Short mmCIF file of C-alpha atoms in Angstrom, two decimals:
data_model
loop_
_atom_site.label_atom_id
_atom_site.label_comp_id
_atom_site.label_asym_id
_atom_site.label_seq_id
_atom_site.Cartn_x
_atom_site.Cartn_y
_atom_site.Cartn_z
CA MET L 1 239.89 0.03 -110.93
CA ASP L 2 242.67 -2.22 -112.26
CA ALA L 3 242.84 -3.89 -115.61
CA GLY L 4 242.01 -7.34 -114.22
CA THR L 5 238.81 -6.10 -112.62
CA ASP L 6 237.81 -4.33 -115.84
CA SER L 7 238.42 -7.50 -117.79
CA GLN L 8 236.34 -9.54 -115.33
CA LEU L 9 233.45 -7.06 -115.47
CA ALA L 10 233.61 -7.06 -119.24
CA GLU L 11 233.39 -10.84 -119.28
CA THR L 12 230.51 -10.78 -116.81
CA THR L 13 228.67 -8.18 -118.89
CA SER L 14 229.36 -10.14 -122.02
CA ASP L 15 228.14 -13.38 -120.44
CA GLY L 16 225.07 -11.63 -119.09
CA ASN L 17 224.19 -10.24 -122.50
CA LYS L 18 224.78 -13.63 -124.04
CA GLU L 19 222.50 -15.28 -121.47
CA LYS L 20 219.87 -12.58 -122.00
CA PHE L 21 220.09 -13.03 -125.74
CA GLN L 22 219.87 -16.81 -125.35
CA LEU L 23 216.74 -16.56 -123.18
CA THR L 24 215.15 -14.17 -125.63
CA GLU L 25 215.91 -16.53 -128.48
CA ASN L 26 214.41 -19.48 -126.57
CA GLU L 27 211.32 -17.46 -125.75
CA THR L 28 210.95 -16.53 -129.41
CA VAL L 29 211.21 -20.16 -130.44
CA GLN L 30 208.61 -21.08 -127.81
CA VAL L 31 206.25 -18.36 -129.05
CA GLU L 32 206.66 -19.50 -132.64
CA SER L 33 206.03 -23.11 -131.60
CA ASN L 34 202.85 -22.13 -129.75
CA LYS L 35 201.67 -20.12 -132.73
CA ARG L 36 202.23 -23.07 -135.08
CA SER L 37 200.35 -25.36 -132.71
CA ARG L 38 197.40 -22.98 -132.57
CA LEU L 39 197.32 -22.67 -136.36
CA LYS L 40 197.38 -26.45 -136.71
CA VAL L 41 194.42 -26.77 -134.36
CA ALA L 42 192.66 -23.93 -136.21
CA THR L 43 193.20 -25.77 -139.49
CA VAL L 44 191.57 -28.91 -138.13
CA CYS L 45 188.66 -26.88 -136.74
CA ILE L 46 188.06 -25.18 -140.10
CA LEU L 47 188.07 -28.49 -141.94
CA CYS L 48 185.72 -30.01 -139.35
CA PHE L 49 183.38 -27.02 -139.62
CA PHE L 50 182.94 -27.37 -143.35
CA ASN L 51 182.69 -31.16 -143.17
CA LEU L 52 179.83 -30.64 -140.71
CA THR L 53 178.25 -28.09 -143.08
CA TYR L 54 178.58 -30.36 -146.07
CA TYR L 55 176.87 -33.32 -144.42
CA MET L 56 174.15 -31.07 -143.04
CA ASP L 57 173.34 -30.10 -146.61
CA ARG L 58 173.84 -33.58 -147.99
CA PHE L 59 171.44 -35.43 -145.68
CA GLY L 60 169.31 -32.54 -144.48
CA ILE L 61 167.38 -32.76 -147.71
CA ALA L 62 165.91 -36.04 -146.41
CA GLY L 63 164.13 -34.04 -143.71
CA ILE L 64 162.19 -32.13 -146.38
CA LEU L 65 162.11 -34.85 -149.03
CA THR L 66 158.36 -35.46 -148.96
CA ALA L 67 157.69 -31.72 -149.33
CA ILE L 68 160.02 -31.60 -152.33
CA GLN L 69 158.34 -34.62 -153.89
CA CYS L 70 154.91 -33.12 -153.41
CA ASP L 71 155.84 -29.63 -154.64
CA LEU L 72 157.87 -30.71 -157.68
CA GLY L 73 155.88 -33.88 -158.46
CA ALA L 74 158.79 -36.28 -158.03
CA THR L 75 158.45 -40.06 -157.83
CA ASP L 76 160.58 -42.10 -155.41
CA SER L 77 163.19 -42.81 -158.08
CA GLN L 78 163.38 -39.12 -159.03
CA ALA L 79 163.62 -38.14 -155.36
CA GLY L 80 166.47 -40.61 -154.94
CA LEU L 81 168.16 -38.98 -157.92
CA LEU L 82 168.48 -35.78 -155.86
CA GLN L 83 171.06 -37.57 -153.71
CA THR L 84 172.71 -39.24 -156.68
CA ALA L 85 172.99 -36.64 -159.45
CA PHE L 86 176.05 -34.92 -157.95
CA ILE L 87 178.10 -38.01 -158.72
CA ILE L 88 178.51 -37.06 -162.41
CA PRO L 89 180.57 -33.89 -161.82
CA TYR L 90 182.25 -35.60 -158.88
CA VAL L 91 183.47 -38.45 -161.10
CA ILE L 92 184.89 -35.92 -163.54
CA PHE L 93 186.67 -33.70 -161.01
CA SER L 94 187.66 -36.07 -158.20
CA PRO L 95 190.66 -37.76 -159.91
CA VAL L 96 191.88 -34.39 -161.16
CA VAL L 97 191.66 -32.84 -157.70
CA GLY L 98 193.41 -35.83 -156.13
CA TYR L 99 196.28 -35.48 -158.62
CA LEU L 100 196.56 -31.71 -158.12
CA GLY L 101 196.23 -32.05 -154.35
CA ASP L 102 199.38 -34.19 -154.18
CA ARG L 103 201.37 -31.61 -156.16
CA TYR L 104 200.00 -28.05 -155.82
CA SER L 105 198.46 -25.71 -153.26
CA ARG L 106 195.68 -27.49 -151.43
CA ARG L 107 194.63 -24.24 -149.81
CA LEU L 108 193.80 -22.63 -153.15
CA ILE L 109 191.91 -25.72 -154.31
CA LEU L 110 189.81 -25.70 -151.13
CA VAL L 111 188.93 -22.02 -151.51
CA LEU L 112 187.80 -22.39 -155.11
CA GLY L 113 185.90 -25.62 -154.49
CA ILE L 114 184.01 -24.50 -151.38
CA PHE L 115 183.10 -21.14 -152.93
CA PHE L 116 181.68 -22.91 -156.00
CA TRP L 117 179.81 -25.39 -153.77
CA SER L 118 178.21 -22.56 -151.79
CA CYS L 119 177.07 -20.76 -154.95
CA ALA L 120 175.60 -23.96 -156.45
CA THR L 121 173.75 -24.86 -153.23
CA LEU L 122 172.22 -21.41 -152.92
CA THR L 123 171.26 -21.21 -156.61
CA ALA L 124 169.51 -24.59 -156.49
CA SER L 125 167.05 -23.34 -153.88
CA PHE L 126 165.60 -20.92 -156.45
CA MET L 127 165.01 -23.48 -159.22
CA PRO L 128 161.27 -23.74 -160.02
CA GLU L 129 161.22 -27.09 -161.87
CA LEU L 130 162.28 -30.59 -160.83
CA TRP L 131 164.96 -31.20 -163.46
CA SER L 132 166.53 -27.75 -163.21
CA PHE L 133 166.67 -28.29 -159.43
CA ILE L 134 168.35 -31.68 -159.88
CA VAL L 135 170.88 -30.36 -162.39
CA VAL L 136 171.97 -27.37 -160.29
CA ARG L 137 172.13 -29.50 -157.12
CA SER L 138 174.37 -31.93 -158.97
CA LEU L 139 177.01 -29.19 -159.34
CA THR L 140 177.75 -29.49 -155.63
CA GLY L 141 179.78 -32.56 -156.62
CA VAL L 142 182.50 -30.22 -157.89
CA GLY L 143 182.86 -28.67 -154.45
CA GLU L 144 182.92 -32.02 -152.70
CA ALA L 145 185.61 -33.28 -155.05
CA CYS L 146 187.78 -30.34 -154.01
CA PHE L 147 187.23 -30.83 -150.28
CA SER L 148 186.68 -34.44 -149.32
CA SER L 149 189.87 -35.84 -150.83
CA LEU L 150 192.17 -33.08 -149.51
CA ALA L 151 191.02 -32.49 -145.92
CA PRO L 152 192.03 -35.91 -144.45
CA ALA L 153 195.41 -35.69 -146.19
CA ILE L 154 196.07 -32.24 -144.68
CA ILE L 155 195.25 -33.53 -141.18
CA SER L 156 197.54 -36.51 -141.75
CA ASP L 157 200.39 -34.20 -142.74
CA LEU L 158 199.86 -32.09 -139.62
CA TYR L 159 199.79 -34.93 -137.08
CA ALA L 160 201.10 -38.49 -136.83
CA SER L 161 200.31 -41.69 -134.94
CA ASN L 162 197.70 -41.56 -132.14
CA VAL L 163 197.39 -37.77 -132.31
CA ARG L 164 196.36 -38.08 -135.95
CA SER L 165 193.81 -40.73 -134.97
CA LYS L 166 192.24 -38.39 -132.43
CA TYR L 167 191.97 -35.47 -134.84
CA LEU L 168 190.61 -37.68 -137.60
CA ALA L 169 188.01 -38.90 -135.11
CA VAL L 170 187.01 -35.27 -134.48
CA TYR L 171 186.89 -34.66 -138.23
CA TYR L 172 184.62 -37.66 -138.81
CA PHE L 173 182.23 -36.61 -136.08
CA ALA L 174 180.86 -34.39 -138.81
CA ILE L 175 179.41 -37.25 -140.85
CA PRO L 176 176.78 -38.50 -138.38
CA VAL L 177 176.53 -35.24 -136.42
CA GLY L 178 176.16 -33.11 -139.54
CA SER L 179 173.66 -35.55 -141.00
CA GLY L 180 171.54 -35.47 -137.84
CA LEU L 181 171.68 -31.69 -137.57
CA GLY L 182 170.69 -31.46 -141.22
CA TYR L 183 167.48 -33.43 -140.61
CA ILE L 184 166.60 -31.16 -137.70
CA ILE L 185 167.64 -27.77 -139.09
CA PHE L 186 166.24 -28.24 -142.59
CA ALA L 187 162.90 -29.49 -141.27
CA GLU L 188 162.60 -26.77 -138.62
CA VAL L 189 163.61 -23.92 -140.96
CA ALA L 190 161.26 -25.18 -143.67
CA THR L 191 158.41 -25.37 -141.15
CA ALA L 192 159.13 -21.90 -139.74
CA ALA L 193 159.30 -20.33 -143.20
CA ASP L 194 156.44 -22.46 -144.55
CA ASP L 195 158.66 -23.19 -147.57
CA TRP L 196 161.09 -26.09 -147.96
CA ARG L 197 163.42 -23.95 -150.08
CA TRP L 198 164.54 -21.92 -147.07
CA GLY L 199 165.95 -25.08 -145.53
CA LEU L 200 168.45 -25.23 -148.39
CA ARG L 201 169.62 -21.65 -147.83
CA VAL L 202 171.24 -22.22 -144.44
CA THR L 203 174.38 -24.14 -145.41
CA PRO L 204 175.61 -21.79 -148.19
CA VAL L 205 176.13 -19.09 -145.55
CA PHE L 206 178.37 -21.46 -143.60
CA GLY L 207 180.22 -22.26 -146.82
CA PHE L 208 181.07 -18.61 -147.50
CA ILE L 209 182.25 -18.23 -143.89
CA THR L 210 184.54 -21.25 -144.38
CA VAL L 211 186.16 -19.61 -147.43
CA VAL L 212 187.08 -16.55 -145.35
CA LEU L 213 188.46 -18.72 -142.52
CA ILE L 214 190.61 -20.73 -144.95
CA LEU L 215 192.12 -17.56 -146.43
CA LEU L 216 192.93 -16.21 -142.97
CA PHE L 217 194.04 -19.21 -140.91
CA LEU L 218 194.36 -22.54 -142.74
CA GLN L 219 197.82 -24.10 -142.93
CA ASP L 220 198.89 -26.28 -145.86
CA PRO L 221 201.81 -28.37 -144.54
CA PRO L 222 204.39 -30.08 -146.78
CA ARG L 223 203.45 -33.61 -147.78
CA GLY L 224 204.84 -36.10 -145.27
CA GLN L 225 205.69 -33.45 -142.66
CA SER L 226 204.22 -35.44 -139.77
CA GLU L 227 206.44 -38.44 -140.64
CA GLY L 228 209.52 -36.25 -140.96
CA SER L 229 210.04 -37.20 -144.61
CA ARG L 230 210.02 -35.35 -147.91
CA MET L 231 209.10 -37.92 -150.55
CA LYS L 232 208.94 -37.15 -154.24
CA THR L 233 205.66 -37.50 -156.11
CA THR L 234 205.18 -40.10 -158.81
CA SER L 235 203.13 -40.26 -162.01
CA TRP L 236 199.37 -40.85 -161.93
CA MET L 237 199.76 -44.22 -163.68
CA ASN L 238 202.27 -45.38 -161.07
CA ASP L 239 199.84 -44.30 -158.34
CA LEU L 240 197.03 -46.33 -159.92
CA LYS L 241 199.26 -49.42 -160.18
CA TYR L 242 200.19 -48.96 -156.53
CA PHE L 243 196.53 -48.82 -155.47
CA ALA L 244 195.55 -51.79 -157.63
CA THR L 245 198.08 -54.04 -155.89
CA HIS L 246 197.64 -52.67 -152.37
CA GLY L 247 195.71 -55.26 -150.37
CA SER L 248 194.60 -53.05 -147.48
CA TYR L 249 193.51 -50.26 -149.80
CA ILE L 250 191.33 -52.63 -151.83
CA TRP L 251 189.63 -54.19 -148.81
CA ILE L 252 189.10 -50.86 -147.03
CA SER L 253 187.59 -49.37 -150.20
CA ILE L 254 185.15 -52.28 -150.57
CA ALA L 255 184.16 -52.07 -146.90
CA THR L 256 183.65 -48.31 -146.79
CA THR L 257 181.65 -48.44 -150.03
CA ALA L 258 179.29 -51.01 -148.52
CA VAL L 259 178.90 -48.95 -145.33
CA ALA L 260 178.30 -45.82 -147.40
CA PHE L 261 175.58 -47.69 -149.31
CA ILE L 262 173.61 -48.53 -146.17
CA ALA L 263 174.21 -45.08 -144.65
CA GLY L 264 173.03 -43.35 -147.81
CA ALA L 265 169.97 -45.55 -148.18
CA PHE L 266 168.67 -45.11 -144.63
CA GLY L 267 169.87 -41.52 -144.43
CA ALA L 268 167.80 -40.55 -147.46
CA TRP L 269 164.71 -42.70 -146.85
CA GLY L 270 164.70 -43.27 -143.07
CA PRO L 271 162.46 -40.37 -141.99
CA LYS L 272 159.91 -41.03 -144.73
CA TYR L 273 159.96 -44.78 -144.06
CA ILE L 274 159.25 -44.38 -140.34
CA THR L 275 156.56 -41.80 -141.07
CA LEU L 276 154.85 -44.13 -143.53
CA GLY L 277 154.91 -46.89 -140.92
CA LEU L 278 153.21 -44.61 -138.40
CA VAL L 279 150.64 -43.39 -140.91
CA THR L 280 149.51 -46.96 -141.57
CA GLN L 281 148.48 -47.33 -137.90
CA GLU L 282 144.94 -46.42 -136.96
CA GLU L 283 145.95 -44.50 -133.82
CA GLN L 284 148.31 -42.22 -135.79
CA GLN L 285 145.86 -41.21 -138.51
CA SER L 286 144.36 -38.41 -136.42
CA GLU L 287 147.73 -36.59 -136.23
CA ASP L 288 148.61 -33.98 -138.84
CA ILE L 289 150.96 -35.60 -141.36
CA SER L 290 153.25 -32.58 -141.61
CA ASP L 291 153.61 -32.43 -137.83
CA LEU L 292 154.24 -36.18 -137.72
CA LEU L 293 156.94 -35.95 -140.38
CA GLY L 294 158.59 -33.05 -138.55
CA ARG L 295 158.58 -34.99 -135.28
CA VAL L 296 160.07 -38.07 -136.94
CA SER L 297 162.80 -35.98 -138.62
CA LEU L 298 163.62 -34.40 -135.26
CA VAL L 299 163.95 -37.75 -133.45
CA PHE L 300 165.77 -39.33 -136.41
CA GLY L 301 168.24 -36.45 -136.46
CA PHE L 302 168.77 -36.56 -132.69
CA ILE L 303 169.52 -40.28 -132.80
CA THR L 304 171.92 -39.78 -135.70
CA VAL L 305 173.83 -37.06 -133.83
CA VAL L 306 174.10 -38.96 -130.53
CA THR L 307 175.02 -42.32 -132.07
CA GLY L 308 177.52 -40.60 -134.32
CA LEU L 309 179.30 -39.03 -131.37
CA MET L 310 179.22 -42.24 -129.36
CA GLY L 311 180.25 -44.48 -132.24
CA VAL L 312 183.19 -42.36 -133.40
CA ILE L 313 184.44 -41.80 -129.84
CA PHE L 314 184.20 -45.46 -128.82
CA GLY L 315 185.73 -46.70 -132.07
CA SER L 316 188.62 -44.26 -131.95
CA LEU L 317 189.34 -44.86 -128.25
CA MET L 318 189.31 -48.63 -128.62
CA GLY L 319 191.61 -48.44 -131.62
CA THR L 320 194.05 -46.07 -129.90
CA LYS L 321 194.19 -48.07 -126.65
CA LEU L 322 194.48 -51.54 -128.18
CA ARG L 323 196.51 -50.86 -131.33
CA GLY L 324 199.88 -51.33 -129.63
CA LYS L 325 198.95 -54.75 -128.26
CA TYR L 326 196.75 -55.94 -131.14
CA PRO L 327 198.02 -54.59 -134.50
CA THR L 328 194.91 -55.74 -136.37
CA ILE L 329 192.39 -54.28 -133.92
CA ASP L 330 191.30 -51.40 -136.19
CA PRO L 331 189.79 -53.49 -139.00
CA GLU L 332 188.39 -55.98 -136.49
CA ILE L 333 186.53 -53.23 -134.59
CA CYS L 334 185.12 -51.93 -137.86
CA GLY L 335 184.13 -55.37 -139.14
CA PHE L 336 182.41 -56.64 -136.03
CA GLY L 337 180.73 -53.28 -135.48
CA VAL L 338 179.18 -53.29 -138.97
CA LEU L 339 178.18 -56.95 -138.61
CA ALA L 340 176.54 -56.34 -135.21
CA SER L 341 174.43 -53.52 -136.65
CA VAL L 342 172.83 -55.75 -139.33
CA PRO L 343 170.26 -57.55 -137.12
CA LEU L 344 169.47 -54.32 -135.28
CA ILE L 345 168.73 -52.33 -138.43
CA PHE L 346 166.75 -55.28 -139.80
CA ALA L 347 164.66 -55.27 -136.61
CA MET L 348 164.09 -51.55 -137.05
CA THR L 349 162.65 -52.06 -140.55
CA ILE L 350 160.26 -54.71 -139.20
CA LEU L 351 159.20 -52.78 -136.10
CA ALA L 352 158.55 -49.52 -137.95
CA ARG L 353 154.93 -50.55 -138.50
CA GLY L 354 154.37 -50.81 -134.73
CA PRO L 355 154.97 -48.56 -131.71
CA GLU L 356 157.63 -45.89 -132.05
CA ALA L 357 159.81 -46.77 -129.04
CA PRO L 358 161.08 -50.20 -130.24
CA THR L 359 161.76 -48.72 -133.69
CA TYR L 360 163.91 -45.92 -132.31
CA ILE L 361 165.71 -48.16 -129.79
CA THR L 362 166.82 -50.71 -132.38
CA PHE L 363 167.77 -47.93 -134.80
CA PHE L 364 169.81 -46.23 -132.04
CA PHE L 365 171.98 -49.25 -131.31
CA GLY L 366 172.23 -50.22 -134.98
CA GLN L 367 173.58 -46.76 -135.84
CA TRP L 368 175.93 -46.84 -132.84
CA PHE L 369 177.65 -50.02 -134.03
CA LEU L 370 177.68 -48.81 -137.62
CA ASN L 371 179.42 -45.55 -136.66
CA LEU L 372 182.36 -47.28 -134.99
CA ASN L 373 184.21 -47.39 -138.31
CA TRP L 374 184.16 -43.79 -139.58
CA ALA L 375 187.41 -42.48 -138.05
CA LEU L 376 189.22 -45.83 -137.98
CA ALA L 377 188.67 -46.52 -141.69
CA THR L 378 190.32 -43.26 -142.74
CA ASP L 379 193.08 -43.68 -140.17
CA MET L 380 193.86 -47.13 -141.61
CA LEU L 381 193.98 -45.65 -145.09
CA MET L 382 196.37 -42.91 -144.02
CA TYR L 383 198.88 -45.10 -142.21
CA THR L 384 198.98 -47.75 -144.95
CA ILE L 385 199.48 -45.29 -147.87
CA VAL L 386 202.68 -43.28 -148.42
CA PRO L 387 202.20 -39.51 -147.84
CA THR L 388 202.65 -38.41 -151.46
CA ARG L 389 199.76 -40.62 -152.58
CA ARG L 390 197.24 -39.98 -149.81
CA SER L 391 195.19 -37.30 -151.56
CA SER L 392 194.90 -39.44 -154.69
CA ALA L 393 194.08 -42.53 -152.62
CA LYS L 394 191.36 -40.71 -150.70
CA ALA L 395 189.95 -39.15 -153.86
CA LEU L 396 189.72 -42.50 -155.62
CA GLN L 397 188.22 -44.20 -152.57
CA ILE L 398 185.57 -41.51 -152.09
CA LEU L 399 184.77 -41.79 -155.77
CA LEU L 400 184.04 -45.49 -155.28
CA ASN L 401 182.14 -44.76 -152.05
CA HIS L 402 179.87 -42.36 -153.90
CA VAL L 403 179.37 -44.13 -157.21
CA LEU L 404 178.67 -47.52 -155.65
CA GLY L 405 177.71 -46.34 -152.16
CA ASP L 406 175.87 -43.39 -150.64
CA ALA L 407 175.28 -41.47 -153.87
CA GLY L 408 173.88 -44.41 -155.78
CA SER L 409 171.91 -46.07 -152.98
CA PRO L 410 169.14 -43.42 -152.60
CA TYR L 411 168.35 -43.64 -156.31
CA ILE L 412 168.59 -47.45 -156.36
CA ILE L 413 166.30 -47.76 -153.32
CA GLY L 414 163.83 -45.29 -154.84
CA LEU L 415 163.90 -47.14 -158.16
CA LEU L 416 163.29 -50.47 -156.45
CA SER L 417 160.50 -48.95 -154.38
CA ASP L 418 158.71 -47.75 -157.51
CA ALA L 419 159.22 -51.16 -159.12
CA PHE L 420 157.79 -53.00 -156.10
CA LYS L 421 154.65 -50.86 -155.80
CA PRO L 422 152.63 -52.62 -158.53
CA LEU L 423 153.64 -55.97 -157.01
CA VAL L 424 152.54 -55.15 -153.48
CA ASP L 425 149.16 -56.67 -152.67
CA SER L 426 148.10 -54.66 -149.62
CA GLY L 427 144.47 -53.83 -150.36
CA TYR L 428 144.80 -50.97 -147.90
CA SER L 429 144.49 -48.06 -150.29
CA THR L 430 141.22 -49.22 -151.88
CA LYS L 431 139.35 -48.46 -148.64
CA TYR L 432 139.90 -44.75 -149.18
CA LEU L 433 139.24 -44.45 -152.92
CA ALA L 434 135.82 -43.92 -154.44
CA SER L 435 136.89 -45.63 -157.61
CA PRO L 436 139.88 -47.76 -158.64
CA SER L 437 140.01 -45.81 -161.88
CA SER L 438 141.84 -42.99 -160.08
CA PHE L 439 144.96 -45.13 -160.04
CA LEU L 440 147.53 -44.89 -162.75
CA ARG L 441 148.65 -48.01 -164.56
CA ASN L 442 151.50 -48.48 -162.08
CA GLY L 443 149.12 -48.16 -159.13
CA THR L 444 150.08 -44.65 -157.95
CA LEU L 445 147.69 -41.85 -157.21
CA PRO L 446 147.90 -38.94 -159.71
CA ILE L 447 150.00 -36.23 -158.12
CA GLU L 448 147.53 -33.49 -158.99
CA GLU L 449 144.88 -35.09 -156.75
CA GLN L 450 147.09 -34.67 -153.69
CA ASP L 451 146.99 -31.36 -151.81
CA CYS L 452 150.58 -30.72 -150.72
CA ASP L 453 149.51 -27.94 -148.37
CA LEU L 454 147.38 -30.38 -146.40
CA SER L 455 149.72 -33.39 -146.39
CA PRO L 456 153.09 -34.18 -148.04
CA ILE L 457 152.29 -37.92 -147.78
CA ASP L 458 149.36 -39.56 -149.59
CA VAL L 459 147.46 -41.43 -146.87
CA THR L 460 145.50 -43.44 -149.43
CA THR L 461 148.62 -45.26 -150.63
CA ALA L 462 150.68 -45.21 -147.43
CA GLU L 463 150.39 -48.97 -146.77
CA ARG L 464 151.53 -49.89 -150.24
CA ASP L 465 154.32 -47.27 -150.27
CA PHE L 466 155.61 -48.49 -146.88
CA THR L 467 155.75 -52.13 -147.94
CA ALA L 468 157.45 -51.37 -151.25
CA LEU L 469 160.07 -49.21 -149.54
CA GLN L 470 160.59 -51.91 -146.89
CA TYR L 471 161.40 -54.53 -149.53
CA ALA L 472 163.86 -52.15 -151.17
CA LEU L 473 165.64 -51.45 -147.86
CA PHE L 474 166.01 -55.18 -147.15
CA ILE L 475 168.34 -55.41 -150.15
CA ALA L 476 170.67 -52.81 -148.60
CA LEU L 477 171.26 -55.09 -145.61
CA PHE L 478 172.93 -57.71 -147.81
CA ILE L 479 175.41 -55.06 -148.94
CA GLN L 480 176.11 -54.24 -145.30
CA VAL L 481 177.10 -57.86 -144.56
CA LEU L 482 179.56 -57.70 -147.46
CA GLY L 483 181.14 -54.59 -145.92
CA ALA L 484 181.60 -56.30 -142.57
CA PHE L 485 183.54 -59.19 -144.10
CA ALA L 486 185.66 -56.79 -146.18
CA PHE L 487 186.75 -54.98 -143.00
CA ILE L 488 187.67 -58.28 -141.37
CA ALA L 489 189.65 -59.25 -144.48
CA THR L 490 191.69 -56.05 -144.09
CA SER L 491 193.28 -57.57 -140.98
CA TRP L 492 195.05 -60.08 -143.26
CA THR L 493 197.14 -57.39 -145.00
CA ILE L 494 197.24 -54.31 -142.77
CA ILE L 495 200.37 -55.22 -140.76
CA ASP L 496 202.58 -55.70 -143.82
CA ASP L 497 201.22 -52.61 -145.58
CA LYS L 498 201.80 -50.37 -142.55
CA ALA L 499 205.32 -51.73 -142.11
CA GLU L 500 206.05 -50.93 -145.76
CA VAL L 501 204.98 -47.29 -145.27
CA ASP L 502 207.08 -46.96 -142.09
CA ARG L 503 210.07 -48.45 -143.88
CA ALA L 504 209.70 -46.10 -146.83
CA ALA L 505 209.45 -43.07 -144.52
CA ALA L 506 212.54 -44.19 -142.56
CA ILE L 507 214.60 -44.67 -145.73
CA ASN L 508 213.53 -41.26 -146.97
CA ARG L 509 214.50 -39.61 -143.68
CA ILE L 510 217.95 -41.21 -143.85
CA LYS L 511 218.42 -39.93 -147.40
CA ASN L 512 217.36 -36.43 -146.36
CA ASP L 513 219.73 -36.46 -143.36
CA ASN L 514 222.63 -37.65 -145.51
CA SER L 515 221.87 -34.96 -148.05
CA VAL L 516 221.85 -32.25 -145.37
CA GLN L 517 225.11 -33.52 -143.89
CA SER L 518 226.74 -33.60 -147.33
CA GLU L 519 225.73 -30.00 -148.01
CA SER L 520 227.02 -28.97 -144.57
CA THR L 521 230.37 -30.69 -145.22
CA VAL L 522 230.79 -28.91 -148.57
CA ASP L 523 230.01 -25.53 -147.05
CA ASP L 524 232.45 -26.10 -144.19
CA SER L 525 235.24 -27.17 -146.55
CA ILE L 526 234.75 -24.03 -148.63
CA SER L 527 234.80 -21.72 -145.61
CA ASN L 528 237.66 -23.69 -143.98
CA LYS L 529 235.77 -23.79 -140.73
CA PRO L 530 235.41 -26.84 -138.50
CA THR L 531 232.04 -28.55 -138.52
CA VAL L 532 230.12 -27.68 -135.35
CA THR L 533 226.61 -28.88 -134.75
CA PRO L 534 224.12 -26.42 -133.20
CA PRO L 535 223.10 -28.73 -130.33
CA THR L 536 226.74 -28.83 -129.14
CA ILE L 537 226.87 -25.02 -128.97
CA VAL L 538 223.68 -24.79 -126.96
CA ILE L 539 224.72 -27.48 -124.49
CA SER L 540 228.18 -25.98 -124.02
CA GLU L 541 226.72 -22.53 -123.36
CA TYR L 542 224.35 -23.89 -120.71
CA LEU L 543 227.16 -25.93 -119.14
#
């Protein structure tokens, strides 16, 4: 074989090896890309799982609220405090977690927070007295502070644009779906075990499972990764000044706080309110009260789950499809959805004293319209706030949502209900009492005269309790109207605020590219090699 043939074979062999190496390298890149995609999806699934668990625990207590009141001797205001007490530790830890979440490992913060939440939730179920139960339950606010402000920011750093909207929609399924499942699971477990405390012992198990999943699979992406930028963090005072002058952030925070108020009020008191309305009817008085309450909690939970799924899906799809043509469609969907739910929920409060079907139908459509905003509100927040401030922005907003919204509303409604009871002139309860002297000065029946094993609701005062709670819930509807107009007002500022974020991300990308090119030029000058970009090599090899 001559030298020319040997040289040609050598070149062919060399080219073949090069092609084989190139294919192997491409396959490796493809495998790594698929692995990263799977881990990103796994991260979203883990966050959704715990969000579902958290809201199961948060609102599931409403499914066993009357049993807790009867067993621990709690008034309506004290029962409302069960949903409100966690706000004290949350207020303390939420700003700290938001600050740390924008600067340090969010994965570690999630692990510590969720583990503490699980321990506090489990421990509370063993507390024998009312106030010890309230205090230990309040410690769950520490865990929520660690989770609720970080999870949406992580999803926003994993995905951008419409993909982010879809995954945030999946994440916010957990609010109505978890709430509805909580009503059902807590009530059914408590009934099966003949003890309401076992209902509280379900969610801690899911919490410990979440900790293991986070340690194994959760990804903590760099801040701003989805936008292709690497912005520097700023001081906490600068962040606060930014939020205080950010029009969209202010309006969205007001709107979501108002929606959280109505959701917390009806989420905590809805099952008891409907049950009281049924108890006041002659045809329902033959049914066992415990069975009636369980049935109402089951239907209430089912409606909450279905309307949550429908509302979040419809809201997210409408926003995604129409956003390109109508830039202000997101706040308008939220605003008109909340406003449309007001007359429906009002009708539900009126019809609760009558047949069940109209009550559930109006509640179904009222919840459907109300749930249109859950995913869109967070999506608006994320695309109008720069990446390095998103955790702090979400932490501060959730703090407002809780203090003035869903954490405070159960206690406020319970307090108003207790205040209205002496003013309600029903005359219904006197038909069942041998003597008016068995009333306390505020008109309530002494708790020791009620047999909790026979009935968690006092039939002798059901008419008065229903009317007082109805008046208290009417006040929540005024707050809901305020939230609707705040969402609509967001449309006045959202275009400019989103453009400012896009402009900041673009400028940052240009700076990063220039910095990389400068470093590459310096390295090439030192090595005295010509500057060759990798894409040119790949294209030339394929050509």
